[in-house]
């Protein structure tokens, strides 16, 4: 299942992305091969995620979250406890 996720980077900024295998994607981010943005902002911490029924819906949600202001992303992150998916 596709996921949309928010990472909190070492510089306290947020990064939003989507992945099919969230655990694998997290490992890539932590190793500095996830994406250019997070590469220079390690370590990263998974602070929010959602599971979606299709890649296209996950990508739509990712875009929606990326349009939010930082304060609204903080509210979203604080609205749920983030346990990694199994």
C-alpha positions as MATLAB code, in Angstrom:
seq = 'XXXXXXXXXXXXXXXXXXXXXXXXXXXXXXXXXXXXXXXXXXXXXXXXXXXXXXXXXXXXXXXXXXXXXXXXXXXXXXXXXXXXXX';
ca = [
       0.000    0.000    0.000;
       1.236    3.525   -0.740;
       2.073    5.867    2.114;
       2.334    9.619    2.532;
       4.742   10.616    5.267;
       6.268   13.609    7.003;
       9.816   13.617    8.289;
      11.269   16.067   10.748;
      14.808   16.801    9.677;
      17.787   17.523   11.893;
      17.371   21.263   11.239;
      13.720   21.040   12.432;
      12.257   21.471    8.924;
       9.623   19.115    7.549;
       9.873   16.952    4.447;
       6.764   15.358    2.935;
       6.932   12.415    0.539;
       5.235    9.230   -0.560;
       6.467    5.656   -0.775;
       5.232    2.168   -1.505;
       7.568    0.593    1.080;
       7.836    3.106    3.919;
      10.387    1.133    5.943;
      12.726    0.872    2.947;
      12.250    4.555    2.149;
      13.095    5.516    5.735;
      16.320    3.510    5.536;
      17.205    5.352    2.316;
      16.598    8.718    3.962;
      18.701    7.775    7.007;
      21.559    6.613    4.751;
      21.516    9.910    2.869;
      20.260    8.405   -0.399;
      16.556    9.207    0.058;
      16.463   12.604   -1.620;
      18.561   15.712   -2.018;
      16.549   17.734    0.515;
      17.015   15.336    3.433;
      20.581   14.356    2.521;
      21.986   17.536    4.050;
      19.563   17.598    6.971;
      20.228   14.305    8.735;
      19.141   12.750   10.953;
      15.482   12.524   10.007;
      12.618   11.234   12.110;
       9.293    9.871   10.880;
       6.685   12.036   12.618;
       3.533   11.339   10.578;
       2.221    8.882    8.005;
      -0.986    7.904    6.248;
      -1.767    4.790    4.243;
      -3.694    5.146    0.961;
      -5.425    2.704   -1.395;
      -3.589    3.842   -4.530;
      -0.408    5.579   -5.583;
      -2.348    8.360   -7.307;
      -4.374    9.125   -4.152;
      -1.182    9.126   -2.074;
       0.468   11.523   -4.514;
      -2.587   13.810   -4.390;
      -2.430   13.837   -0.594;
       1.325   14.474   -0.672;
       0.718   17.532   -2.851;
      -2.044   18.692   -0.522;
       0.211   18.448    2.537;
       3.070   20.214    0.763;
       0.766   23.209    0.205;
       0.144   23.579    3.946;
       1.884   26.240    6.001;
       4.365   25.019    8.597;
       1.933   25.693   11.459;
      -0.700   23.515    9.777;
       1.833   20.726    9.230;
       2.713   20.949   12.927;
      -0.974   20.579   13.814;
      -1.246   17.547   11.536;
       1.851   15.961   13.076;
       0.600   16.648   16.607;
      -2.863   15.277   15.832;
      -1.732   11.667   15.843;
       0.767    9.381   17.474;
       3.209    8.136   14.873;
       4.023    4.454   15.251;
       5.883    3.005   12.253;
       3.696    0.778   10.060;
       4.263   -2.944   10.319;
];
